[in-house]
Coordinates of C-alpha atoms (C1' of nucleotides) in Angstrom, one line a residue:
Chain D
M1 CA -20.4 -16.5 24.6
A2 CA -17.2 -15.6 26.4
R3 CA -16.9 -11.9 26.0
V4 CA -13.5 -10.8 25.0
G5 CA -14.0 -7.1 25.8
L6 CA -13.2 -5.6 22.5
T7 CA -12.9 -1.8 22.1
A8 CA -11.8 0.2 19.1
E9 CA -8.6 1.1 20.8
R10 CA -7.6 -2.5 21.7
L11 CA -8.4 -3.5 18.1
V12 CA -6.2 -0.8 16.6
R13 CA -3.3 -1.6 18.9
A14 CA -3.6 -5.3 18.0
A15 CA -3.8 -4.3 14.3
A16 CA -0.6 -2.3 14.6
E17 CA 1.2 -5.3 16.1
L18 CA -0.2 -7.5 13.4
A19 CA 1.1 -5.0 10.8
D20 CA 4.6 -5.3 12.2
E21 CA 4.4 -9.1 12.2
V22 CA 2.8 -9.8 8.8
G23 CA 3.0 -6.6 6.9
F24 CA 0.6 -3.8 6.6
D25 CA -1.0 -5.2 3.5
N26 CA -2.0 -8.3 5.4
V27 CA -3.8 -6.5 8.1
T28 CA -7.4 -7.6 7.5
V29 CA -10.5 -7.6 9.5
S30 CA -10.6 -11.4 9.3
A31 CA -7.0 -11.8 10.6
L32 CA -7.7 -9.4 13.4
A33 CA -10.9 -11.3 14.4
R34 CA -9.0 -14.5 14.3
R35 CA -6.4 -13.1 16.7
F36 CA -9.1 -12.3 19.2
G37 CA -10.9 -15.5 18.7
V38 CA -14.2 -13.9 17.5
K39 CA -16.1 -13.8 14.3
D40 CA -15.3 -11.1 11.7
A41 CA -18.7 -9.5 12.0
S42 CA -18.1 -8.8 15.7
L43 CA -15.5 -6.2 14.8
Y44 CA -17.9 -4.1 12.8
S45 CA -19.5 -2.6 15.9
H46 CA -16.2 -1.0 16.7
L47 CA -14.9 -0.3 13.2
R48 CA -16.7 1.2 10.2
N49 CA -14.9 -0.9 7.7
A50 CA -11.5 -2.3 6.8
Q51 CA -10.3 1.0 5.4
D52 CA -11.3 2.6 8.7
L53 CA -9.1 0.1 10.6
R54 CA -6.1 0.9 8.4
E55 CA -6.5 4.6 8.8
R56 CA -6.6 4.2 12.5
V57 CA -3.4 2.3 12.5
A58 CA -1.9 5.1 10.4
V59 CA -3.1 7.7 13.0
L60 CA -1.6 5.6 15.8
A61 CA 1.7 5.4 14.0
L62 CA 1.7 9.1 13.4
A63 CA 1.1 9.8 17.0
E64 CA 3.8 7.4 18.2
L65 CA 6.3 8.8 15.8
A66 CA 5.6 12.3 17.0
D67 CA 6.0 11.2 20.6
R68 CA 9.4 9.7 19.8
A69 CA 10.5 12.7 17.9
A70 CA 9.5 15.0 20.7
S71 CA 11.5 12.9 23.2
A72 CA 14.4 12.9 20.9
L73 CA 14.4 16.7 20.8
A74 CA 14.2 17.2 24.5
G75 CA 17.3 19.0 25.7
R76 CA 19.0 19.1 22.4
A77 CA 19.7 21.9 19.9
G78 CA 21.5 22.5 16.6
K79 CA 23.0 19.6 14.8
E80 CA 22.5 17.3 17.8
A81 CA 18.8 17.9 17.6
L82 CA 18.7 17.3 13.9
V83 CA 20.5 14.0 14.2
A84 CA 18.3 12.8 17.1
F85 CA 15.1 13.8 15.3
A86 CA 16.2 12.1 12.1
N87 CA 17.2 8.9 14.0
A88 CA 13.9 8.8 15.8
Y89 CA 12.2 8.5 12.4
R90 CA 14.5 6.0 11.0
D91 CA 14.6 3.9 14.1
Y92 CA 10.8 3.8 14.3
A93 CA 10.6 2.7 10.7
R94 CA 13.0 -0.1 11.3
E95 CA 11.5 -1.2 14.6
H96 CA 7.9 -1.0 13.3
P97 CA 8.0 -1.6 9.6
G98 CA 4.3 -2.5 9.5
R99 CA 3.2 0.6 11.4
Y100 CA 5.5 2.8 9.3
A101 CA 4.1 1.3 6.1
A102 CA 0.6 2.4 7.3
L103 CA 1.7 6.0 6.8
R104 CA 1.6 5.6 3.1
V105 CA -2.2 5.4 3.1
D106 CA -3.8 8.6 1.8
L107 CA -5.2 10.2 4.9
T108 CA -8.2 12.3 4.1
P109 CA -7.8 15.9 5.2
E110 CA -10.3 15.4 8.0
I111 CA -8.4 12.5 9.5
A112 CA -5.1 14.2 9.0
A113 CA -6.4 17.2 10.9
A114 CA -7.8 15.0 13.7
S115 CA -4.5 13.1 13.9
R116 CA -2.6 16.3 14.5
A117 CA -0.2 15.4 11.7
D118 CA 0.9 19.0 11.9
R119 CA 2.7 18.2 15.1
H120 CA 5.4 16.7 13.0
S121 CA 5.9 20.1 11.2
E122 CA 6.0 21.9 14.5
L123 CA 8.7 19.6 15.9
T124 CA 10.7 20.1 12.7
R125 CA 10.3 23.8 13.1
A126 CA 11.7 23.5 16.6
I127 CA 14.9 22.1 15.1
L128 CA 15.1 24.8 12.5
R129 CA 15.1 27.5 15.1
G130 CA 18.7 26.7 15.7
Y131 CA 19.4 27.6 12.1
H132 CA 17.7 31.0 12.1
L133 CA 15.7 30.7 8.8
S134 CA 12.9 33.1 8.1
E135 CA 9.7 32.4 6.2
P136 CA 9.1 31.0 3.7
A137 CA 12.5 29.4 3.8
E138 CA 11.7 27.6 7.0
T139 CA 8.6 26.0 5.5
D140 CA 10.7 24.9 2.5
A141 CA 13.3 23.5 4.8
V142 CA 10.6 21.6 6.8
R143 CA 9.4 20.0 3.6
L144 CA 12.9 19.2 2.5
L145 CA 13.7 17.5 5.8
H146 CA 10.5 15.5 5.8
S147 CA 11.0 14.5 2.2
T148 CA 14.5 13.3 2.8
F149 CA 13.9 11.4 6.0
H150 CA 10.8 9.8 4.7
G151 CA 12.3 9.0 1.3
F152 CA 15.5 7.5 2.9
T153 CA 13.6 5.3 5.3
T154 CA 11.2 4.2 2.7
L155 CA 13.8 3.3 0.1
E156 CA 16.0 1.6 2.7
A157 CA 13.0 -0.5 3.9
A158 CA 12.2 -1.4 0.3
G159 CA 15.7 -2.6 -0.4
G160 CA 16.4 0.3 -2.8
F161 CA 19.9 0.8 -1.5
S162 CA 21.0 -2.9 -1.4
H163 CA 22.4 -3.1 -4.8
H164 CA 25.5 -1.2 -3.8
P165 CA 28.0 -2.3 -1.2
R166 CA 28.3 1.1 0.5
D167 CA 27.2 0.9 4.1
T168 CA 23.7 2.4 4.5
D169 CA 24.4 3.7 8.0
A170 CA 27.4 5.6 6.7
S171 CA 25.3 7.1 3.9
W172 CA 22.7 8.1 6.5
T173 CA 25.3 9.8 8.7
K174 CA 26.8 11.6 5.7
T175 CA 23.3 12.7 4.6
L176 CA 22.7 14.2 8.0
D177 CA 26.1 16.0 7.9
A178 CA 25.2 17.3 4.5
L179 CA 21.7 18.5 5.6
H180 CA 23.3 20.3 8.6
V181 CA 25.7 22.1 6.3
L182 CA 22.8 23.0 4.0
L183 CA 20.7 24.4 6.7
S184 CA 23.6 26.4 8.0
H185 CA 24.1 28.0 4.6
W186 CA 20.5 28.0 3.2
P187 CA 20.5 29.9 -0.1
S188 CA 18.5 33.1 0.0
Chain L
M1 CA -15.2 -17.5 -28.2
A2 CA -13.9 -14.3 -29.6
R3 CA -10.2 -14.3 -29.0
V4 CA -9.0 -11.0 -27.6
G5 CA -5.3 -11.8 -28.2
L6 CA -4.0 -11.4 -24.6
T7 CA -0.3 -11.3 -23.9
A8 CA 1.5 -10.6 -20.7
E9 CA 2.7 -7.3 -22.1
R10 CA -0.8 -6.1 -23.1
L11 CA -2.1 -7.1 -19.7
V12 CA 0.6 -5.2 -17.8
R13 CA 0.1 -2.1 -19.9
A14 CA -3.6 -2.2 -19.3
A15 CA -3.0 -2.8 -15.6
A16 CA -0.8 0.3 -15.5
E17 CA -3.6 2.4 -17.1
L18 CA -6.0 0.9 -14.7
A19 CA -3.7 1.9 -11.8
D20 CA -3.7 5.5 -12.9
E21 CA -7.5 5.5 -13.2
V22 CA -8.6 3.7 -10.1
G23 CA -5.5 3.6 -7.9
F24 CA -2.8 0.9 -7.6
D25 CA -4.6 -0.8 -4.7
N26 CA -7.6 -1.4 -6.9
V27 CA -5.7 -3.2 -9.6
T28 CA -7.0 -6.7 -9.4
V29 CA -7.0 -9.6 -11.7
S30 CA -10.8 -9.5 -11.8
A31 CA -10.9 -5.8 -12.8
L32 CA -8.3 -6.4 -15.5
A33 CA -10.3 -9.4 -16.9
R34 CA -13.4 -7.3 -16.9
R35 CA -11.6 -4.6 -18.9
F36 CA -10.8 -7.2 -21.6
G37 CA -14.2 -8.8 -21.5
V38 CA -12.8 -12.2 -20.5
K39 CA -13.0 -14.4 -17.5
D40 CA -10.6 -14.0 -14.6
A41 CA -9.2 -17.5 -15.0
S42 CA -8.1 -16.6 -18.6
L43 CA -5.4 -14.3 -17.2
Y44 CA -3.6 -16.9 -15.3
S45 CA -2.0 -18.4 -18.4
H46 CA -0.2 -15.1 -18.7
L47 CA 0.4 -14.2 -15.1
R48 CA 1.5 -16.3 -12.2
N49 CA -0.8 -14.5 -9.7
A50 CA -2.0 -11.2 -8.6
Q51 CA 1.2 -10.2 -6.9
D52 CA 3.1 -11.0 -10.1
L53 CA 0.8 -8.6 -12.0
R54 CA 1.5 -5.8 -9.5
E55 CA 5.3 -6.4 -9.7
R56 CA 5.2 -6.2 -13.4
V57 CA 3.5 -2.9 -13.3
A58 CA 6.2 -1.7 -10.9
V59 CA 8.9 -2.9 -13.3
L60 CA 7.1 -1.1 -16.2
A61 CA 6.9 2.1 -14.2
L62 CA 10.6 1.9 -13.2
A63 CA 11.6 1.5 -16.8
E64 CA 9.3 4.3 -18.0
L65 CA 10.7 6.6 -15.3
A66 CA 14.3 5.8 -16.3
D67 CA 13.5 6.5 -19.9
R68 CA 12.1 9.9 -19.0
A69 CA 15.0 10.7 -16.8
A70 CA 17.4 9.8 -19.5
S71 CA 15.6 12.0 -22.0
A72 CA 15.6 14.8 -19.5
L73 CA 19.4 14.6 -19.1
A74 CA 20.2 14.6 -22.7
G75 CA 22.2 17.7 -23.6
R76 CA 22.1 19.1 -20.1
A77 CA 24.7 19.5 -17.4
G78 CA 25.2 21.0 -14.0
K79 CA 22.2 22.5 -12.2
E80 CA 20.2 22.4 -15.4
A81 CA 20.6 18.6 -15.5
L82 CA 19.7 18.3 -11.8
V83 CA 16.5 20.3 -12.2
A84 CA 15.4 18.5 -15.4
F85 CA 16.1 15.1 -13.8
A86 CA 14.2 16.0 -10.6
N87 CA 11.2 17.3 -12.6
A88 CA 11.1 14.2 -14.7
Y89 CA 10.5 12.2 -11.5
R90 CA 7.9 14.6 -10.1
D91 CA 6.1 15.0 -13.4
Y92 CA 5.9 11.3 -13.9
A93 CA 4.5 10.8 -10.4
R94 CA 1.8 13.4 -11.0
E95 CA 0.9 12.2 -14.5
H96 CA 0.8 8.6 -13.5
P97 CA -0.1 8.4 -9.8
G98 CA -1.1 4.8 -10.0
R99 CA 2.1 3.7 -11.7
Y100 CA 4.2 5.7 -9.3
A101 CA 2.4 4.1 -6.4
A102 CA 3.4 0.7 -7.8
L103 CA 7.0 1.5 -6.9
R104 CA 6.2 1.1 -3.3
V105 CA 5.9 -2.6 -3.6
D106 CA 8.8 -4.5 -2.2
L107 CA 10.6 -5.7 -5.2
T108 CA 12.5 -9.0 -4.6
P109 CA 16.2 -8.7 -5.3
E110 CA 15.8 -10.9 -8.4
I111 CA 13.1 -8.7 -9.9
A112 CA 14.9 -5.5 -9.0
A113 CA 18.0 -6.9 -10.8
A114 CA 16.0 -8.0 -13.8
S115 CA 14.3 -4.6 -14.0
R116 CA 17.6 -2.8 -14.1
A117 CA 16.7 -0.6 -11.2
D118 CA 20.3 0.4 -11.0
R119 CA 19.8 2.4 -14.2
H120 CA 18.4 5.1 -12.0
S121 CA 21.5 5.2 -10.0
E122 CA 23.6 5.4 -13.1
L123 CA 21.6 8.3 -14.4
T124 CA 21.9 10.1 -11.1
R125 CA 25.7 9.5 -11.2
A126 CA 25.7 11.2 -14.6
I127 CA 24.3 14.3 -13.0
L128 CA 26.8 14.2 -10.2
R129 CA 29.7 14.2 -12.6
G130 CA 29.1 17.9 -12.9
Y131 CA 29.8 18.3 -9.2
H132 CA 33.1 16.3 -9.1
L133 CA 32.5 14.2 -6.1
S134 CA 34.7 11.2 -5.3
E135 CA 33.6 7.9 -3.8
P136 CA 32.0 7.2 -1.4
A137 CA 30.6 10.8 -1.4
E138 CA 29.0 10.2 -4.8
T139 CA 27.1 7.2 -3.6
D140 CA 25.9 9.0 -0.6
A141 CA 24.8 11.9 -2.8
V142 CA 23.0 9.5 -5.1
R143 CA 21.1 8.1 -2.1
L144 CA 20.3 11.6 -0.8
L145 CA 18.9 12.8 -4.1
H146 CA 16.8 9.6 -4.6
S147 CA 15.5 10.0 -1.0
T148 CA 14.6 13.6 -1.4
F149 CA 12.9 13.3 -4.8
H150 CA 11.0 10.2 -3.8
G151 CA 10.0 11.5 -0.4
F152 CA 8.9 14.8 -1.8
T153 CA 6.7 13.3 -4.6
T154 CA 5.3 10.7 -2.2
L155 CA 4.4 13.2 0.5
E156 CA 3.0 15.7 -2.1
A157 CA 0.8 13.0 -3.6
A158 CA -0.4 11.9 -0.1
G159 CA -1.4 15.5 0.7
G160 CA 1.3 15.8 3.3
F161 CA 2.0 19.4 2.3
S162 CA -1.5 20.6 2.0
H163 CA -1.9 21.8 5.6
H164 CA 0.2 24.8 5.0
P165 CA -0.5 27.6 2.5
R166 CA 3.0 27.8 1.1
D167 CA 3.0 27.0 -2.6
T168 CA 4.3 23.5 -3.2
D169 CA 5.9 24.3 -6.5
A170 CA 7.8 27.1 -4.9
S171 CA 9.1 24.7 -2.2
W172 CA 10.1 22.3 -4.8
T173 CA 12.1 25.0 -6.7
K174 CA 13.8 26.1 -3.5
T175 CA 14.5 22.5 -2.6
L176 CA 16.3 22.0 -5.9
D177 CA 18.3 25.3 -5.4
A178 CA 19.3 24.0 -2.0
L179 CA 20.4 20.7 -3.3
H180 CA 22.4 22.3 -6.0
V181 CA 24.2 24.4 -3.4
L182 CA 24.7 21.4 -1.2
L183 CA 26.3 19.3 -4.1
S184 CA 28.5 22.2 -4.9
H185 CA 29.8 22.3 -1.4
W186 CA 29.6 18.7 -0.3
P187 CA 31.2 18.3 3.2
S188 CA 34.3 16.2 3.1
Chain B
dA1 C1' -33.7 -10.5 44.1
dG2 C1' -36.1 -9.5 40.0
dT3 C1' -36.6 -6.7 35.7
dG4 C1' -35.0 -4.2 31.5
dC5 C1' -31.8 -2.5 28.6
dT6 C1' -27.8 -2.1 26.1
dA7 C1' -23.7 -3.5 24.2
dG8 C1' -21.0 -7.4 22.8
dC9 C1' -21.0 -11.2 20.3
dC10 C1' -23.3 -14.5 17.3
dT11 C1' -25.3 -16.9 12.7
dA12 C1' -26.5 -16.5 8.0
dG13 C1' -25.7 -15.1 3.7
dA14 C1' -24.5 -12.1 -0.4
dG15 C1' -20.8 -10.2 -3.2
dC16 C1' -16.2 -9.9 -4.8
dC17 C1' -11.4 -11.5 -5.5
dT18 C1' -8.0 -15.3 -6.0
dC19 C1' -6.6 -19.4 -8.0
dT20 C1' -6.7 -24.5 -9.7
dA21 C1' -8.3 -28.3 -12.6
dG22 C1' -9.7 -29.6 -16.6
dG23 C1' -12.4 -28.9 -21.0
dT24 C1' -13.2 -26.7 -25.7
dT25 C1' -11.9 -24.3 -29.9
dG26 C1' -9.8 -20.9 -33.2
dG27 C1' -6.3 -20.6 -36.3
dA28 C1' -1.4 -21.0 -37.8
dG29 C1' 1.7 -24.4 -39.9
dG30 C1' 2.5 -28.6 -42.2
Chain P
dC1 C1' -7.3 -30.7 -45.0
dC2 C1' -5.3 -32.0 -40.4
dT3 C1' -2.9 -31.4 -36.3
dC4 C1' -1.9 -29.3 -32.4
dC5 C1' -1.2 -25.6 -29.2
dA6 C1' -2.3 -21.5 -27.2
dA7 C1' -6.2 -18.9 -25.9
dC8 C1' -10.1 -18.9 -23.6
dC9 C1' -13.8 -21.3 -21.2
dT10 C1' -16.7 -23.6 -17.0
dA11 C1' -16.8 -25.2 -12.4
dG12 C1' -15.7 -24.7 -8.0
dA13 C1' -13.1 -24.1 -3.5
dG14 C1' -11.6 -20.8 -0.3
dG15 C1' -10.8 -16.1 1.7
dC16 C1' -12.1 -11.3 2.8
dT17 C1' -15.8 -7.7 3.3
dC18 C1' -19.9 -6.2 5.1
dT19 C1' -25.1 -6.2 6.3
dA20 C1' -29.2 -7.8 8.7
dG21 C1' -31.0 -9.6 12.4
dG22 C1' -30.9 -12.6 16.8
dC23 C1' -29.3 -13.9 21.4
dT24 C1' -27.4 -13.0 26.0
dA25 C1' -24.1 -11.2 29.8
dG26 C1' -24.0 -8.0 32.9
dC27 C1' -25.0 -3.5 34.5
dA28 C1' -28.6 -0.2 36.5
dC29 C1' -32.5 0.5 38.8
dT30 C1' -36.2 -0.6 41.6

DNA sequence: AGTGCTAGCCTAGAGCCTCTAGGTTGGAGG
DNA sequence: CCTCCAACCTAGAGGCTCTAGGCTAGCACT
């Protein structure tokens, strides 16, 4: 009968921590209830279902990631901004693998809108202002940058680069150099 | 008592089809058994466990993808090879979303080795021969290309590009143009 | 202080998925 | 025709999901 004081927000934060500890796939309603010392059924007054829980973790991760990216951009421009932004993504993925893995869930359009996922695009556009691209080139560049950052961090986390001795950090640095050059000479 | 003639291979192929139909996350031993009209337990003589099944689907997808990429490269060079290779990836992901999603599982190093995942790197290196990069630039470029192709197809499938009206195919074409330019002028 | 109400947590239980142990049988090879 | 093994089975334990319905702590109001 001891009341723990559950709220949706506390549950989602705890689920995010759980994800980082045991992997996103092992984030279950049961495991979360266990962590709070309550019965599974008690969580269903705060969450619609298990999918809802996972989506909320994804939304949290998206927001945290945007916050970090925004901080990284503060006071920076040009290549410096590009590198800081990219590192914010990669560092977040490495510090919070479970949260980052949450981003692979298919967010429904409504949730994506509610989560302000477009904030990421806006931040990326802020970087690109230093490269003076006009539309639609800027949109294409935003998509290219997102794809490359997301792809790199995902493949790195999955061990996709580990079958070759080349230092991954060095490849990352070179990738950013290359993207800088590319943005500076974007083909018309 | 009617014997269906199960083998690990038939099961994995059916699981791959199931993945494309209902999504990789819904590929379960139960669903697969149902599809063959047998009891769940019957599958465990062919599969170690559910995780094993999913890994085998991933290995199958990796091999199919490499086959497609190899065909796409046949008789092509330079930018033409780059575009054909990239499209092989993207088309596979769109035709077989469930199989492609299987690739996000963390393959253990042993499985990755057994699955010849490095074939993808070799194919990518074949493209890069047209651009005359020396090591370690070539390895960095391989990683960049994989990251970008994988990131783009993943984000596209997850609807990450749908909040902007810009045509995704056009962005894809422009991305390939840009990568071609980048590879042609790789920074030293 | 007493009374109600609501939200927080509970039990019970059904349904599905995973996986093990051990039993039966179809059918190929001797 | 017999043997034997692989293919498939039943039975059952244990975990996760989710619903229905019950109890009660603690706040609000008198």
